Coordinates of C-alpha atoms in Angstrom, one line a residue:
X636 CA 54.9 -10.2 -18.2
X637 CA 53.5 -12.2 -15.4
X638 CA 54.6 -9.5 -12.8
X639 CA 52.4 -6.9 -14.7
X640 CA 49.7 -8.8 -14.9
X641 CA 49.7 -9.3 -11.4
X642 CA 50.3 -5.9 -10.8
X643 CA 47.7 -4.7 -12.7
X644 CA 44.8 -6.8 -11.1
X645 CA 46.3 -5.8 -8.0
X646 CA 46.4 -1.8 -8.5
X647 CA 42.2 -3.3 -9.6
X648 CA 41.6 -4.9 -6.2
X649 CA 42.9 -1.7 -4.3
X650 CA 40.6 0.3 -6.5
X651 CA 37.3 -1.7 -6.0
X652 CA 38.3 -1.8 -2.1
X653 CA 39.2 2.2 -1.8
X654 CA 35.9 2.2 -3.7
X655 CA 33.8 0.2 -1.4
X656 CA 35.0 1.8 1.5
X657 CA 34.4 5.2 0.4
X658 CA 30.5 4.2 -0.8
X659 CA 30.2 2.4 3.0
X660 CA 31.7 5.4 4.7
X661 CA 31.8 9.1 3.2
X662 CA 30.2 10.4 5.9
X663 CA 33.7 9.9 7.7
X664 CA 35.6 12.3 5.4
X665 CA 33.1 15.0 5.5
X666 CA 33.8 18.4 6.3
X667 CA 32.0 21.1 7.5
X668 CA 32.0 24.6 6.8
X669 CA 31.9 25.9 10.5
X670 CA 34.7 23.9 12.1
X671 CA 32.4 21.4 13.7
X672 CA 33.9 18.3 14.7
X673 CA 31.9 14.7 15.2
X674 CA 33.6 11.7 16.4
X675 CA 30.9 9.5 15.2
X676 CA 29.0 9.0 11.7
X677 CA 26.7 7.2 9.6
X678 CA 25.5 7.0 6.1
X679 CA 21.4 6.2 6.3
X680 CA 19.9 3.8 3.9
X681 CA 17.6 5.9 2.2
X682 CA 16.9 9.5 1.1
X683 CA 20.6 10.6 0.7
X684 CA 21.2 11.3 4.6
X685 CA 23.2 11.2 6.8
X686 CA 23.7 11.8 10.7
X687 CA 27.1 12.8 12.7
X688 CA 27.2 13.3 16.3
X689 CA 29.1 13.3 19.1
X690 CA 28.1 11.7 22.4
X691 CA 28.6 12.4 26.1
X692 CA 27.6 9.1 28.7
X693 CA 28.0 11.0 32.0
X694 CA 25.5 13.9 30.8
X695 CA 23.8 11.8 28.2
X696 CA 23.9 14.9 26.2
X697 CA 24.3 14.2 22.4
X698 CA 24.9 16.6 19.4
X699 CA 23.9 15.5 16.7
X700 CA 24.2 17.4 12.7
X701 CA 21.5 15.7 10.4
X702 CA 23.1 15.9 6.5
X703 CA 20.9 15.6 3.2
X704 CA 22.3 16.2 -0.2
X705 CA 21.3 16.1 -3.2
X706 CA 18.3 19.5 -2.4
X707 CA 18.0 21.1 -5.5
X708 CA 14.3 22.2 -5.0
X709 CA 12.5 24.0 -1.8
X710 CA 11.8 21.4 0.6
X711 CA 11.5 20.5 4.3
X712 CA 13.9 17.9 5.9
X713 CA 13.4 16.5 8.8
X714 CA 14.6 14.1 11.8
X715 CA 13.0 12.8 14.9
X716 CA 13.8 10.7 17.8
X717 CA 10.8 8.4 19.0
X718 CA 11.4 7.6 22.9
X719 CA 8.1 5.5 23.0
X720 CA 7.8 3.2 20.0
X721 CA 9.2 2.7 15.9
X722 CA 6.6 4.4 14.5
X723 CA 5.9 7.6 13.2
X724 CA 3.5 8.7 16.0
X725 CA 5.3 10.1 19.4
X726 CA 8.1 11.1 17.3
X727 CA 10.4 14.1 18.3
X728 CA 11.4 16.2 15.2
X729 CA 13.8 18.7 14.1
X730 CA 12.6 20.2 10.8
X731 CA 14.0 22.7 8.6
X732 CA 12.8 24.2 5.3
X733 CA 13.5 27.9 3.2
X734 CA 10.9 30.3 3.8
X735 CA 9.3 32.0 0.7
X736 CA 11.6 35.0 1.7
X737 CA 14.6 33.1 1.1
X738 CA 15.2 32.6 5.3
X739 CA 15.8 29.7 6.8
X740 CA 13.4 28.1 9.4
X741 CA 14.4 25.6 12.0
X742 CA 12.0 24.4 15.0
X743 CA 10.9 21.3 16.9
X744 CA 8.1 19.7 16.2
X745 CA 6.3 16.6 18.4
X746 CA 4.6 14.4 16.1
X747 CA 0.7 13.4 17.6
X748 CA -1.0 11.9 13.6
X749 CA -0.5 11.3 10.6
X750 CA -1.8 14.4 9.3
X751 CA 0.4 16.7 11.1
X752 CA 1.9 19.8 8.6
X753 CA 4.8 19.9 11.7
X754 CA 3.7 22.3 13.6
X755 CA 6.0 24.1 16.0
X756 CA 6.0 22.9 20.0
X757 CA 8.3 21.8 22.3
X758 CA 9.6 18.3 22.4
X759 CA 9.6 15.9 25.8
X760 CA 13.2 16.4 26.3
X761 CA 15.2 19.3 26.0
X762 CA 16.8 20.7 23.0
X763 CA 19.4 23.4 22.5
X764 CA 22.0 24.7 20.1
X765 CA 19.5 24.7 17.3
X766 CA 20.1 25.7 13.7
X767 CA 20.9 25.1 10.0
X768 CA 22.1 25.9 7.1
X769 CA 21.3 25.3 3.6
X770 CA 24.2 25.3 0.7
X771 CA 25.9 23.6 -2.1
X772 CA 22.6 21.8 -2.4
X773 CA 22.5 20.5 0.9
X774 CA 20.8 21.0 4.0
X775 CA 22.0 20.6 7.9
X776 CA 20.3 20.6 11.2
X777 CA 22.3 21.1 13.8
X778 CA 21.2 20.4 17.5
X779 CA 22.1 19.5 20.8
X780 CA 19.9 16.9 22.9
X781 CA 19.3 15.7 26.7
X782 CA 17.5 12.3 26.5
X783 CA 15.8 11.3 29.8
X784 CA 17.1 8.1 31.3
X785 CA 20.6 6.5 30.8
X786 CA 19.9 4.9 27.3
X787 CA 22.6 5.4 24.7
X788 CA 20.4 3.3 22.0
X789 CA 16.9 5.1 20.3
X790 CA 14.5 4.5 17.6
X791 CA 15.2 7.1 14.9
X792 CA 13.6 8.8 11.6
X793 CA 14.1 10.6 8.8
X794 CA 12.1 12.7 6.2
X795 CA 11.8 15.4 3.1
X796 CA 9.0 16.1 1.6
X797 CA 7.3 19.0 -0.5
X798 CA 6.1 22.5 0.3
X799 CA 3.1 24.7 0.0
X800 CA 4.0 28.2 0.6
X801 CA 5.8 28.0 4.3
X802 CA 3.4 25.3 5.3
X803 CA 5.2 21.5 4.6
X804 CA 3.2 19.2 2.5
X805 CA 3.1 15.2 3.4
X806 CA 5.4 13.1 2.4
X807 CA 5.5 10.4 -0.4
X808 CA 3.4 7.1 1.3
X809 CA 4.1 4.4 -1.4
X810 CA 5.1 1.4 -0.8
X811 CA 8.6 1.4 -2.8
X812 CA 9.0 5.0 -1.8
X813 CA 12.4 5.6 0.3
X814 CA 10.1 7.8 2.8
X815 CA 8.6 4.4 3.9
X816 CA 12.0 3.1 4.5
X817 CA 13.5 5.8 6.7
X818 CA 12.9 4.2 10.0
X819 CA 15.6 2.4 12.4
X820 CA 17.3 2.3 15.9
X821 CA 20.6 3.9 16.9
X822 CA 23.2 3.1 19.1
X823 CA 24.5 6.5 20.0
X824 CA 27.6 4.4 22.2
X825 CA 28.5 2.2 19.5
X826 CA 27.4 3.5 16.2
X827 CA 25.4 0.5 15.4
X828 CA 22.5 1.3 12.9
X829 CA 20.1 -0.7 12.4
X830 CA 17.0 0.0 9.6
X831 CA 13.6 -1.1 10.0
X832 CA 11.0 -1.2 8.2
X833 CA 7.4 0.5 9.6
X834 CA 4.5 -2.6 10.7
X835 CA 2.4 0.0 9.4
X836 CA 3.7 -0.1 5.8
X837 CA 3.5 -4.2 6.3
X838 CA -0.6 -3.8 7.3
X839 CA -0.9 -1.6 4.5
X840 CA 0.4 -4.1 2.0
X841 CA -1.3 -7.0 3.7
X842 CA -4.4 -4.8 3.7
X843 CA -4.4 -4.7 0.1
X844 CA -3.4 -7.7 -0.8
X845 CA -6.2 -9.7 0.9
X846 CA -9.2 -7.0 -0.5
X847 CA -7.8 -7.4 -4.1
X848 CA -7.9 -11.1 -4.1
X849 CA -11.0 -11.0 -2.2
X850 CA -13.0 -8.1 -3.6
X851 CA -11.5 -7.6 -6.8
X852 CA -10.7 -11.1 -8.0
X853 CA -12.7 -13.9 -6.6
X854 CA -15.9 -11.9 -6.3
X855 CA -16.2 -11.0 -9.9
X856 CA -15.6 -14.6 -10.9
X857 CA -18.0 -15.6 -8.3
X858 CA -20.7 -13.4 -10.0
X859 CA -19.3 -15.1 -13.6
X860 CA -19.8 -18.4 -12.1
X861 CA -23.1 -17.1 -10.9
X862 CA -24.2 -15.9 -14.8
X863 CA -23.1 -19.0 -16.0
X864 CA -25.6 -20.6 -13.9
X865 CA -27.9 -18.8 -14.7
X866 CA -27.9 -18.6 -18.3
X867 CA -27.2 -22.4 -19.1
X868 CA -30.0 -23.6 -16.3
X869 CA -27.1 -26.0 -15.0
X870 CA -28.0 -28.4 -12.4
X871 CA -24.5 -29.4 -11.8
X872 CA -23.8 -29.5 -8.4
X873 CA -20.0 -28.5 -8.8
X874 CA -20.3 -25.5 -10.5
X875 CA -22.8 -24.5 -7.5
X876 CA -20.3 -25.5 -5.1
X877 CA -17.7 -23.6 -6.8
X878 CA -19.9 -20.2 -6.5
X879 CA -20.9 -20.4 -3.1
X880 CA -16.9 -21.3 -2.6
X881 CA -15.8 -18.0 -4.3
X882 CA -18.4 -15.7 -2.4
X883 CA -17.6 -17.7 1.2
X884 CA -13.7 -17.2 0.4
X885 CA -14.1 -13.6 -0.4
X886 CA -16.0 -12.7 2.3
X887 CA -13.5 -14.4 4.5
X888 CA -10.8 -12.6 3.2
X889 CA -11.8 -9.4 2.7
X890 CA -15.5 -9.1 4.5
X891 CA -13.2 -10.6 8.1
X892 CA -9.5 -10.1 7.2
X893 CA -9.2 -7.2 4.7
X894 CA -12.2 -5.4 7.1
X895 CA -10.0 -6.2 10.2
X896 CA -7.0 -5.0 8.8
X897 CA -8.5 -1.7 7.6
X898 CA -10.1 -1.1 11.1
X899 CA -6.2 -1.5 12.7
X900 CA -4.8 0.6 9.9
X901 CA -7.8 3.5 10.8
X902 CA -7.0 3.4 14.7
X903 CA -2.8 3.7 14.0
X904 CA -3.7 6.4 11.7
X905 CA -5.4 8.9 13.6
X906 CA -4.9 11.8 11.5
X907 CA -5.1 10.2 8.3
X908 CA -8.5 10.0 6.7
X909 CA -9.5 8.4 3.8
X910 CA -13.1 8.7 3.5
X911 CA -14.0 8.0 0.3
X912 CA -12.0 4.2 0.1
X913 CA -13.5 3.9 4.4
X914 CA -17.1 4.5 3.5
X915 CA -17.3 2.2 0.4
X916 CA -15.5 -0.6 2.8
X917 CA -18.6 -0.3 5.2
X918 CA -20.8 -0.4 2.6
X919 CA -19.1 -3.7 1.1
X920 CA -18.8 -5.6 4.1
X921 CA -22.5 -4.9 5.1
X922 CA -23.6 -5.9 1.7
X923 CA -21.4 -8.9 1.3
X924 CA -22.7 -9.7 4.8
X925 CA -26.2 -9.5 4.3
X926 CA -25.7 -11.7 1.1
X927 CA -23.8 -14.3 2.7
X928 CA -26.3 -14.8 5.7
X929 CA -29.3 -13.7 3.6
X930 CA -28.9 -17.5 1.9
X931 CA -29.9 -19.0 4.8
X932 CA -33.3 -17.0 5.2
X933 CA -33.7 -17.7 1.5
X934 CA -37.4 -17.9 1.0
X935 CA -39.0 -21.6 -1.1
X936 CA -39.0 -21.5 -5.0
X937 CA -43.2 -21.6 -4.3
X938 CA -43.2 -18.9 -2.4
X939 CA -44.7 -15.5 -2.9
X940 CA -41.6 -13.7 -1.4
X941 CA -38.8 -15.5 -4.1
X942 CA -39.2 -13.2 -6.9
X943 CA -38.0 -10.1 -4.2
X944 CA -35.4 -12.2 -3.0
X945 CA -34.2 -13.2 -6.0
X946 CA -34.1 -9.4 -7.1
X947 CA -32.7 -8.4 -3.8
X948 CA -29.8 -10.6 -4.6
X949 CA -29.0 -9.3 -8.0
X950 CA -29.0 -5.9 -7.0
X951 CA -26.9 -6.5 -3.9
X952 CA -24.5 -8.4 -5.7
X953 CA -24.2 -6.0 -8.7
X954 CA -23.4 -3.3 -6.0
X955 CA -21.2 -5.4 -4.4
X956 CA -19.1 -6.1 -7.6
X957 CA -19.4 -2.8 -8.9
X958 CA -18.3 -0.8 -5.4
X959 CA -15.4 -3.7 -4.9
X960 CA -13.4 -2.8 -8.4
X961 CA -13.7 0.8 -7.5
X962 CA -12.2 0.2 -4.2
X963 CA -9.8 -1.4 -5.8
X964 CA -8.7 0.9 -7.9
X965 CA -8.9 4.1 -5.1
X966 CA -6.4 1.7 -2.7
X967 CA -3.8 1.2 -5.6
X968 CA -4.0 5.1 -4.9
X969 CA -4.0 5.6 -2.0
X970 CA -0.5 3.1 -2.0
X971 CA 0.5 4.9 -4.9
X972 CA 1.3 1.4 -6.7
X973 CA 3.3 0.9 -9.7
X974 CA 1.2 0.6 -13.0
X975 CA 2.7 -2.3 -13.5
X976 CA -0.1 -4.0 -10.3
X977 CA -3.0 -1.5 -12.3
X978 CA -2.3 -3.1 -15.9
X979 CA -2.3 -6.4 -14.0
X980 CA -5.8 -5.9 -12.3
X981 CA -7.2 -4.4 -15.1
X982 CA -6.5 -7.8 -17.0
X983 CA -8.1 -9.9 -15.1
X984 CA -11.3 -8.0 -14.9
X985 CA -11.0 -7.3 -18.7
X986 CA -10.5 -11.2 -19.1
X987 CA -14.0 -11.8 -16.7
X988 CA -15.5 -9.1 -18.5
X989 CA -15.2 -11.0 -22.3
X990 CA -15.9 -14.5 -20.8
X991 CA -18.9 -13.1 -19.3
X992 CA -19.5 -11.4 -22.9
X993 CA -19.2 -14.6 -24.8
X994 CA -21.6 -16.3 -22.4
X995 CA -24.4 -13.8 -22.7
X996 CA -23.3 -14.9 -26.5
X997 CA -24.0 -18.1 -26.4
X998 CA -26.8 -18.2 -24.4
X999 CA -28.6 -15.3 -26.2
X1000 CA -28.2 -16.3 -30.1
X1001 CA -26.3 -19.4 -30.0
X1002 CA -28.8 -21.7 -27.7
X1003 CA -31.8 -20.3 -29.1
X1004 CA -30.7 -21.6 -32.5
X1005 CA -29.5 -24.8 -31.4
X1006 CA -33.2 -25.5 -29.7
X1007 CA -34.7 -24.4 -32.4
X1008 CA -33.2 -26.7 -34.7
X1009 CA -33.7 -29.6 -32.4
X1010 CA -37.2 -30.0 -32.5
X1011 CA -37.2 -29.0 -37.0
X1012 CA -35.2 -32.1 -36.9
X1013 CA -36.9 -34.4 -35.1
X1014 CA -40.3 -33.4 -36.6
X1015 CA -38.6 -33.7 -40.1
X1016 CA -37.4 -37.2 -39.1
X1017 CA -41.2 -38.0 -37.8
X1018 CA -42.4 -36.7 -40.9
X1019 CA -40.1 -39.2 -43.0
X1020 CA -41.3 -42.0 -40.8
X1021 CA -44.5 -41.8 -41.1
X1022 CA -44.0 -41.3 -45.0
X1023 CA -42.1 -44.6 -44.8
X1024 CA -44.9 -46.0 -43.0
X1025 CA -47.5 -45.2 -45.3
X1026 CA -45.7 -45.8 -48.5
X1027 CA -45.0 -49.8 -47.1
X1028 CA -48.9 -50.2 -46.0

């Protein structure tokens, strides 16, 4: 009984480790169709890819067959070498996508912005042996390179994306999108692989992270604190301190921060506009600007010039808040974020929303009442003393 048992779980163990080997390495017992041989292989992180190539020190020549399964659509696939930095821009790609005839198209492409559709032009190296096939739901490029210099380890990327006709469409941007994730170096010598992720991606989330909190959270509870003043005619000198707080930590945040960020995001994005969500960041970090330093021009209660001030500050602020939640909104997307970070937001402002409801409340019906009935009282209880009075004299 024992010796089954044992036998059993081991029978298990080989199972789980055949298993584990085979999801760390099927690119090894891959075959292809036209007899081609690689001596080298790896499975790529993301997008279901994979790359096989063969590589020659004394010529530095390397042939390389790009793999992606899983196509049952029309799409474009694509894979570059960058010989300058990580990043998308100065990227050397191989694409490949069906024509609408039912062809196949296969081409280089050097990538100069963001907005390229990867057009066709020659690469800064030289690349032969090009072609691909597309079968069984998968696609392969096959090609043959000569990097300059005697460097056996590159910076490497990966795509697919959508098409429009025979004209390829960009790629998902989000930031839990696998597109965002297909980045990394490559040791052609010893088949290291190593994934990175884009500092592009990074700014991006950092980007909206600080404008959210800035913009979208503690300004609107900067302009409730603001109301509350207002309403209630509080004299408190914390609840002042705590509005000027809000605004001042906003504006750092987003006005110097979130601003800065967005200007380093525009100049790594060349080709990428987003003029809409850029012109109403402008417009926010002037306005939040002139507020901030307009406080310290802020004319005398006595003088003549207060009342435009004063109105000059509402409606600047009201723009302010109102343009801020809309840019909110436009960045989640233009990151294409989960609905779970829009349900979130839109709590919160919701929430602010009905506190600054129930103030307008209280302030409207409630206090009026109250005041009212202070002074009934009090000039009922006169009345009674002087009654008192009388009646005793």
């Amino acid at each position: 009984m024992a010796r089954s048992v044992i036998f059993i779980i081991a029978i298990f163990l080989a199972f789980c480790a055949l298993s584990c080997i085979a999801q760390q390495q099927p690119c090894a017992t891959y075959k292809f169709l036209n007899n081609k041989h690689f001596s080298s292989c790896s499975d790529l992180p993301v997008l279901s890819s994979s790359l096989h190539w063969n590589y020659h020190p004394l010529s530095n020549r390397v042939d390389v067959a790009f793999r992606q399964t899983g196509v049952t659509d029309r799409r474009w696939i694509a894979w570059a070498v960058n010989p300058t930095s990580g990043g998308m821009i100065g990227s050397q790609a191989i694409v490949s996508f069906q024509r609408t005839d039912g062809s196949l198209a296969v081409y280089t492409s050097p990538i100069t912005s963001y907005g390229t559709r990867l057009e066709q032009g020659n690469l800064s190296f030289p690349v032969s042996d090009l072609s691909a096939t597309n079968q069984n739901n998968e696609m392969i490029i096959y090609a043959s390179l000569e990097l300059h210099g005697n460097i056996s380890t590159v910076n490497h990327l990966w795509q697919a994306g959508p098409m429009s006709e025979n004209t390829p469409m960009m790629h998902s941007v989000g930031p839990s999108s696998p597109n965002v994730k297909s980045i990394g170096s490559l040791d052609f010598l010893s088949g290291r692989v190593k994934a990175t992720r884009s500092s592009s991606a990074t700014l991006k989330n950092v980007h909206g992270i600080l404008n959210t909190v800035s913009w979208g959270i503690l300004m609107p509870i900067g302009a409730v604190i603001a109301r509350y003043l207002k309403r209630f005619e509080s004299a408190d000198p914390l609840w002042f301190y705590l509005h000027v707080s809000c605004q001042l930590l906003a504006y750092i945040l987003g006005g110097l921060s979130g601003f800065g960020t967005g200007i380093v995001l525009s100049r790594r994005s060349p080709g990428m506009e987003h003029s809409c969500h850029k012109i109403i960041g402008i417009v926010l970090f002037c306005l939040a600007t002139t507020q901030v330093f307009g406080g310290l021009v802020r004319p005398d209660k006595d003088s003549k010039y207060r009342p435009f001030f004063n109105w000059f500050h509402f409606l600047a602020g009201c723009s302010t808040l109102i343009l801020s939640i809309f840019n909110i909104y436009k960045g989640f997307d233009l990151l294409h974020a989960a609905n779970f970070w829009r349900l979130a937001y839109s709590g919160i402002i919701l929430t602010l929303l009905l506190v600054t409801l129930l103030l307008e409340i209280c302030t409207r019906w409630c206090l009026p009442i109250t005041k009212r009935s202070i002074p009934n009282a009090m000039e009922k209880n006169t009345s009674t003393v002087i009654a008192v009075a009388t009646m005793e004299v």
